Amino acid sequence: MRRLRKPWGLGLAVLLGECTAAAQVVDADARTGVFIEPSKTSHMRVITPSVTLDATPADFISVSAGYSADVVSGASESVKAGSTFANTPDIVSAASVHDLRQVATGGLVLHREHTDLGASYSYGTENDYRSNAITVTAGTDFFQRNTKLEFAYSHGFDEACDLAINAFQAVTARQALDQSKGCFTSDKTRRSVPVSLDNFQGAWSQSWTPVFASQIVLTGAVQQGFLSNPYRSVVVGAAGEVAQEHHPDTRSRGAIALRLKYFVKPLDAALGVGGRAYRDSWGIIGQTYEADFEKGLNAWLRVGLRGRYYRQTGAVFWSDDYTGGEPENGPRGQYFSGDRELSPLRSLLGGARVTGSWNGHTGARIAHLFLDFEASLGATVLKTYLDDFTWAGVHPDDTLALILSGNITGGF
């Protein structure tokens, strides 16, 4: 299982913060997210606690450390079939899903006048996946700090678990992994398959006036290796023959995003709008439009609203039924997939957040501990519309999700 930080993390952050209070600045950030899909057939729940510590022991350097986790439980369909097998319940089965993904990160940033240079490393583990990532960043500001340029590059060298026998099988005869037991051990029935990830990002942020700012972000990515879900099978034969889904082993991605922010003085509120265009080598073209509104209610309390619309085309090899006739429903080349995120789809997102912020000073700390303190609670609803995806001709019911989030941030 590849791929929403916990209140108890703040306790550790507080202890470490007290031990390092002699440093110039120590910031502790604890977050928790809960993702819920209330589906009757394939319900899913993901709890994501995380904690981050940032310290500035000297003016020229900052160091950070973090931990995050994804605690996954629920059920998910393991075999993708199209309308040819409608009303055939034994074709589609829901498998129990339990996984724990943990990621530890450490890094540092060097500061010199208007320039920052940083590097970090992260290591992640889960039952069937191992990840390593190195990230380097650079940023500078000029024109009286009204213009800022930032660049980042990361390289991930990961490993995915799969059945060993699949290395010698034709793609239409490969079997899906039924469980993660034996992964990354001496078990001869399992193999480790490499995955290489390269990500690039460049951003230009500009303050045009005291109340208006913009940002343009360019991103690119190249993925190479085993890019399929090892647990998912697809019906590829008229008699119901199944095979582990088969994706291309290279995927290139590119996107450009524009964000505009305007502060409305009479309302003491900020309005933001943005858009993003995306395209990849698998033929998916996506577009995102979003808006947010944040208003201060008093000196310490503010509320925010957010909305987003997303739409994408399907991958060139996507088909809802790989046993049907050409060209609308049948196979499209040598690849086949059961991943609905590669199908044509649309989604609507709406959410709200309440944030409280308090500032103290050395002689009057908040709760005798913090120089500044912030806490927030948020709720988001996500609805996905699948234009061309079914489970054996039946439209999925796991297209509505609720996301709850909370975070506590304190500076020492």
XYZ file of N, CA and C in Angstrom, residues 131-252:
366
model
N 11.340 3.304 0.773
C 11.639 4.530 0.042
C 12.828 5.265 0.652
N 13.657 5.816 -0.209
C 14.764 6.690 0.166
C 14.715 7.906 -0.747
N 14.851 9.091 -0.185
C 14.791 10.299 -1.009
C 15.787 11.335 -0.505
N 16.508 11.921 -1.433
C 17.428 13.026 -1.159
C 16.897 14.262 -1.877
N 16.781 15.371 -1.137
C 16.244 16.605 -1.701
C 17.218 17.746 -1.481
N 17.430 18.551 -2.512
C 18.236 19.767 -2.393
C 17.379 20.947 -2.827
N 17.543 22.075 -2.124
C 16.741 23.262 -2.399
C 17.637 24.499 -2.444
N 17.177 25.504 -3.164
C 17.865 26.791 -3.230
C 16.826 27.883 -3.411
N 17.038 28.996 -2.740
C 16.117 30.110 -2.860
C 16.805 31.434 -2.634
N 16.314 32.462 -3.290
C 16.871 33.801 -3.106
C 15.776 34.827 -3.299
N 15.915 35.967 -2.631
C 14.970 37.055 -2.822
C 15.734 38.333 -3.111
N 15.108 39.224 -3.832
C 15.748 40.486 -4.205
C 14.668 41.519 -4.464
N 15.057 42.689 -4.993
C 14.136 43.806 -5.171
C 13.400 44.094 -3.862
N 14.184 44.323 -2.802
C 13.648 44.630 -1.473
C 12.720 43.527 -0.974
N 13.112 42.300 -1.260
C 12.393 41.093 -0.834
C 11.013 40.950 -1.453
N 10.728 41.695 -2.511
C 9.441 41.578 -3.182
C 9.423 40.453 -4.210
N 10.590 39.985 -4.603
C 10.699 38.915 -5.589
C 11.471 37.757 -4.977
N 10.936 36.548 -5.148
C 11.605 35.371 -4.611
C 11.597 34.250 -5.638
N 12.766 33.640 -5.831
C 12.905 32.483 -6.704
C 13.335 31.280 -5.865
N 12.696 30.131 -6.108
C 13.008 28.916 -5.369
C 13.110 27.746 -6.329
N 14.069 26.870 -6.061
C 14.273 25.686 -6.888
C 14.464 24.476 -5.974
N 13.982 23.322 -6.424
C 14.129 22.098 -5.640
C 14.261 20.908 -6.580
N 15.086 19.940 -6.146
C 15.230 18.683 -6.881
C 15.318 17.551 -5.871
N 14.624 16.475 -6.133
C 14.708 15.305 -5.263
C 14.849 14.048 -6.100
N 15.602 13.110 -5.553
C 15.764 11.807 -6.201
C 15.390 10.719 -5.213
N 14.471 9.859 -5.620
C 14.063 8.741 -4.789
C 14.525 7.432 -5.390
N 15.115 6.595 -4.562
C 15.514 5.262 -5.010
C 14.809 4.261 -4.100
N 13.714 3.712 -4.617
C 12.776 2.928 -3.831
C 12.789 1.462 -4.264
N 12.071 0.657 -3.483
C 11.893 -0.755 -3.799
C 10.447 -1.147 -3.540
N 9.861 -1.883 -4.486
C 8.514 -2.410 -4.326
C 8.577 -3.928 -4.255
N 7.631 -4.511 -3.544
C 7.578 -5.964 -3.386
C 6.659 -6.579 -4.437
N 7.037 -7.748 -4.930
C 6.240 -8.445 -5.928
C 6.507 -9.943 -5.813
N 5.702 -10.743 -6.497
C 5.941 -12.174 -6.535
C 7.174 -12.477 -7.379
N 8.047 -13.332 -6.888
C 9.279 -13.653 -7.605
C 9.001 -14.309 -8.953
N 7.957 -15.122 -9.028
C 7.669 -15.845 -10.258
C 7.319 -14.925 -11.416
N 6.849 -13.712 -11.108
C 6.454 -12.786 -12.165
C 7.621 -12.334 -13.031
N 8.842 -12.478 -12.531
C 10.009 -12.099 -13.330
C 10.161 -12.991 -14.553
N 9.542 -14.165 -14.534
C 9.712 -15.126 -15.629
C 8.421 -15.382 -16.395
N 7.366 -14.644 -16.066
C 6.066 -14.865 -16.688
C 5.780 -13.814 -17.754
N 4.991 -14.208 -18.753
C 4.437 -13.230 -19.687
C 3.497 -12.305 -18.922
N 3.346 -11.073 -19.383
C 2.570 -10.085 -18.621
C 1.134 -10.531 -18.407
N 0.567 -11.286 -19.331
C -0.823 -11.731 -19.177
C -0.939 -12.957 -18.282
N 0.191 -13.473 -17.801
C 0.176 -14.624 -16.906
C 0.675 -14.268 -15.509
N 1.049 -13.033 -15.267
C 1.555 -12.638 -13.955
C 0.445 -12.616 -12.917
N 0.793 -13.039 -11.721
C -0.174 -13.111 -10.626
C -0.014 -11.916 -9.690
N -1.128 -11.493 -9.118
C -1.085 -10.383 -8.165
C -0.612 -10.876 -6.801
N 0.040 -10.002 -6.082
C 0.462 -10.290 -4.720
C -0.785 -10.397 -3.836
N -0.880 -11.457 -3.022
C -2.066 -11.620 -2.190
C -1.883 -11.072 -0.779
N -0.633 -10.944 -0.317
C -0.357 -10.375 0.987
C 1.100 -9.927 1.032
N 1.430 -9.094 2.020
C 2.787 -8.549 2.106
C 3.718 -9.434 2.923
N 3.203 -10.483 3.534
C 4.047 -11.362 4.329
C 5.178 -11.924 3.469
N 6.409 -11.832 3.969
C 7.567 -12.316 3.242
C 8.299 -11.255 2.446
N 7.702 -10.063 2.314
C 8.361 -8.994 1.564
C 9.629 -8.533 2.285
N 10.681 -8.302 1.530
C 11.970 -7.798 2.030
C 12.579 -8.736 3.073
N 12.365 -10.015 2.866
C 12.985 -11.035 3.703
C 13.679 -12.035 2.785
N 14.114 -13.126 3.340
C 14.768 -14.168 2.540
C 13.766 -15.082 1.843
N 12.479 -14.773 1.940
C 11.435 -15.575 1.300
C 11.673 -15.629 -0.211
N 11.859 -16.819 -0.749
C 12.171 -16.993 -2.159
C 10.973 -16.746 -3.068
N 9.776 -16.667 -2.488
C 8.599 -16.410 -3.313
C 8.364 -14.924 -3.552
N 9.175 -14.062 -2.938
C 9.040 -12.620 -3.095
C 10.282 -12.053 -3.781
N 10.109 -10.934 -4.452
C 11.230 -10.218 -5.061
C 11.085 -8.736 -4.793
N 12.193 -8.014 -4.847
C 12.200 -6.557 -4.715
C 12.464 -5.954 -6.081
N 11.607 -5.026 -6.491
C 11.701 -4.409 -7.806
C 12.035 -2.931 -7.626
N 13.070 -2.415 -8.299
C 13.465 -1.018 -8.090
C 12.492 -0.023 -8.716
N 12.388 1.134 -8.060
C 11.601 2.259 -8.550
C 12.442 3.517 -8.383
N 12.630 4.265 -9.463
C 13.421 5.497 -9.427
C 12.504 6.690 -9.650
N 12.657 7.724 -8.789
C 11.804 8.903 -8.851
C 12.666 10.159 -8.896
N 12.447 11.006 -9.876
C 13.134 12.297 -9.979
C 12.075 13.389 -10.073
N 12.157 14.368 -9.168
C 11.191 15.460 -9.118
C 11.905 16.802 -9.183
N 11.351 17.706 -9.965
C 11.918 19.033 -10.149
C 10.842 20.074 -9.865
N 11.252 21.211 -9.292
C 10.299 22.294 -9.052
C 11.002 23.650 -9.084
N 10.351 24.606 -9.720
C 10.808 25.985 -9.716
C 9.641 26.903 -9.430
N 9.835 27.926 -8.588
C 8.743 28.812 -8.201
C 9.207 30.262 -8.225
N 8.341 31.125 -8.716
C 8.568 32.574 -8.711
C 7.419 33.221 -7.945
N 7.742 33.827 -6.806
C 6.751 34.533 -5.999
C 7.012 36.027 -6.092
N 5.936 36.806 -6.291
C 6.095 38.241 -6.512
C 5.058 39.020 -5.718
N 5.514 39.975 -4.910
C 4.627 40.920 -4.236
C 4.551 42.175 -5.094
N 3.429 42.383 -5.753
C 3.289 43.509 -6.671
C 2.938 44.799 -5.928
N 2.094 44.687 -4.926
C 1.714 45.811 -4.069
C 1.617 45.279 -2.645
N 1.427 46.132 -1.656
C 1.269 45.616 -0.287
C 0.090 44.677 -0.094
N -0.854 44.648 -1.041
C -2.050 43.813 -0.861
C -2.236 42.779 -1.971
N -1.326 42.710 -2.920
C -1.501 41.790 -4.050
C -0.196 41.058 -4.339
N -0.299 39.714 -4.443
C 0.875 38.886 -4.707
C 0.501 37.750 -5.665
N 1.517 37.211 -6.336
C 1.291 36.112 -7.268
C 2.403 35.088 -7.131
N 2.139 33.895 -7.633
C 3.143 32.840 -7.636
C 2.927 31.931 -8.841
N 4.023 31.628 -9.522
C 4.012 30.671 -10.620
C 4.920 29.505 -10.234
N 4.404 28.288 -10.364
C 5.165 27.096 -9.988
C 5.222 26.138 -11.168
N 6.433 25.732 -11.533
C 6.648 24.727 -12.565
C 7.138 23.453 -11.899
N 6.533 22.322 -12.228
C 6.959 21.046 -11.653
C 7.139 20.027 -12.765
N 8.060 19.117 -12.544
C 8.294 18.023 -13.474
C 8.719 16.789 -12.713
N 8.448 15.627 -13.255
C 8.804 14.376 -12.588
C 9.025 13.283 -13.619
N 9.953 12.389 -13.295
C 10.196 11.201 -14.109
C 10.195 9.996 -13.179
N 9.330 9.038 -13.454
C 9.262 7.802 -12.675
C 9.690 6.637 -13.553
N 10.487 5.756 -12.986
C 10.957 4.600 -13.738
C 10.955 3.372 -12.839
N 10.561 2.244 -13.404
C 10.550 1.010 -12.633
C 9.179 0.396 -12.567
N 8.897 -0.274 -11.460
C 7.635 -0.977 -11.258
C 6.580 0.017 -10.802
N 5.688 0.432 -11.704
C 4.728 1.492 -11.427
C 3.292 0.983 -11.317
N 3.117 -0.318 -11.211
C 1.794 -0.916 -11.055
C 1.504 -1.159 -9.581
N 0.248 -1.458 -9.263
C -0.135 -1.904 -7.931
C 0.029 -3.422 -7.893
N 0.934 -3.969 -7.070
C 1.192 -5.412 -7.109
C 0.010 -6.262 -6.668
N -0.976 -5.664 -5.962
C -2.117 -6.415 -5.462
C -3.294 -6.447 -6.429
N -3.292 -5.614 -7.445
C -4.476 -5.462 -8.290
C -4.386 -6.333 -9.535
N -5.476 -7.054 -9.807
C -5.588 -7.863 -11.019
C -6.616 -7.259 -11.960
N -6.510 -7.574 -13.231
C -7.432 -7.106 -14.254
C -7.904 -8.310 -15.061
N -9.197 -8.371 -15.344
C -9.712 -9.428 -16.203
C -9.302 -9.127 -17.642
N -8.531 -10.024 -18.233
C -7.997 -9.787 -19.575
C -8.462 -10.822 -20.593
N -9.255 -11.811 -20.169
C -9.735 -12.837 -21.082
C -11.234 -12.977 -21.047
N -11.809 -13.402 -22.164
C -13.264 -13.525 -22.270
C -13.823 -14.565 -21.313
N -12.990 -15.520 -20.901
C -13.437 -16.558 -19.974
C -13.173 -16.176 -18.523
N -12.719 -14.960 -18.283
C -12.489 -14.488 -16.926
C -11.063 -14.611 -16.456
N -10.112 -14.855 -17.361
C -8.708 -14.937 -16.978
C -8.239 -13.584 -16.436
N -7.479 -13.624 -15.357
C -6.991 -12.397 -14.740
C -5.474 -12.370 -14.749
N -4.928 -11.155 -14.721
C -3.482 -10.960 -14.645
C -3.203 -9.703 -13.835
N -2.057 -9.671 -13.190
C -1.645 -8.475 -12.452
C -1.587 -7.291 -13.411
N -2.113 -6.147 -12.997
C -2.140 -5.001 -13.892
C -0.737 -4.670 -14.379
N -0.657 -4.149 -15.598
C 0.630 -3.924 -16.248
C 0.691 -2.499 -16.780
N 1.540 -1.682 -16.159
C 1.723 -0.289 -16.555
C 3.071 -0.110 -17.251
N 3.219 0.930 -18.075
C 4.551 1.241 -18.612
C 5.542 1.466 -17.477
N 6.818 1.152 -17.725
C 7.822 1.301 -16.663
C 8.475 2.668 -16.644
N 7.978 3.615 -17.436
C 8.463 4.999 -17.409
C 7.275 5.942 -17.511
N 7.290 6.979 -16.685
C 6.239 7.982 -16.734
C 6.847 9.353 -16.485
N 6.630 10.267 -17.415
C 7.102 11.647 -17.283
C 5.904 12.556 -17.043
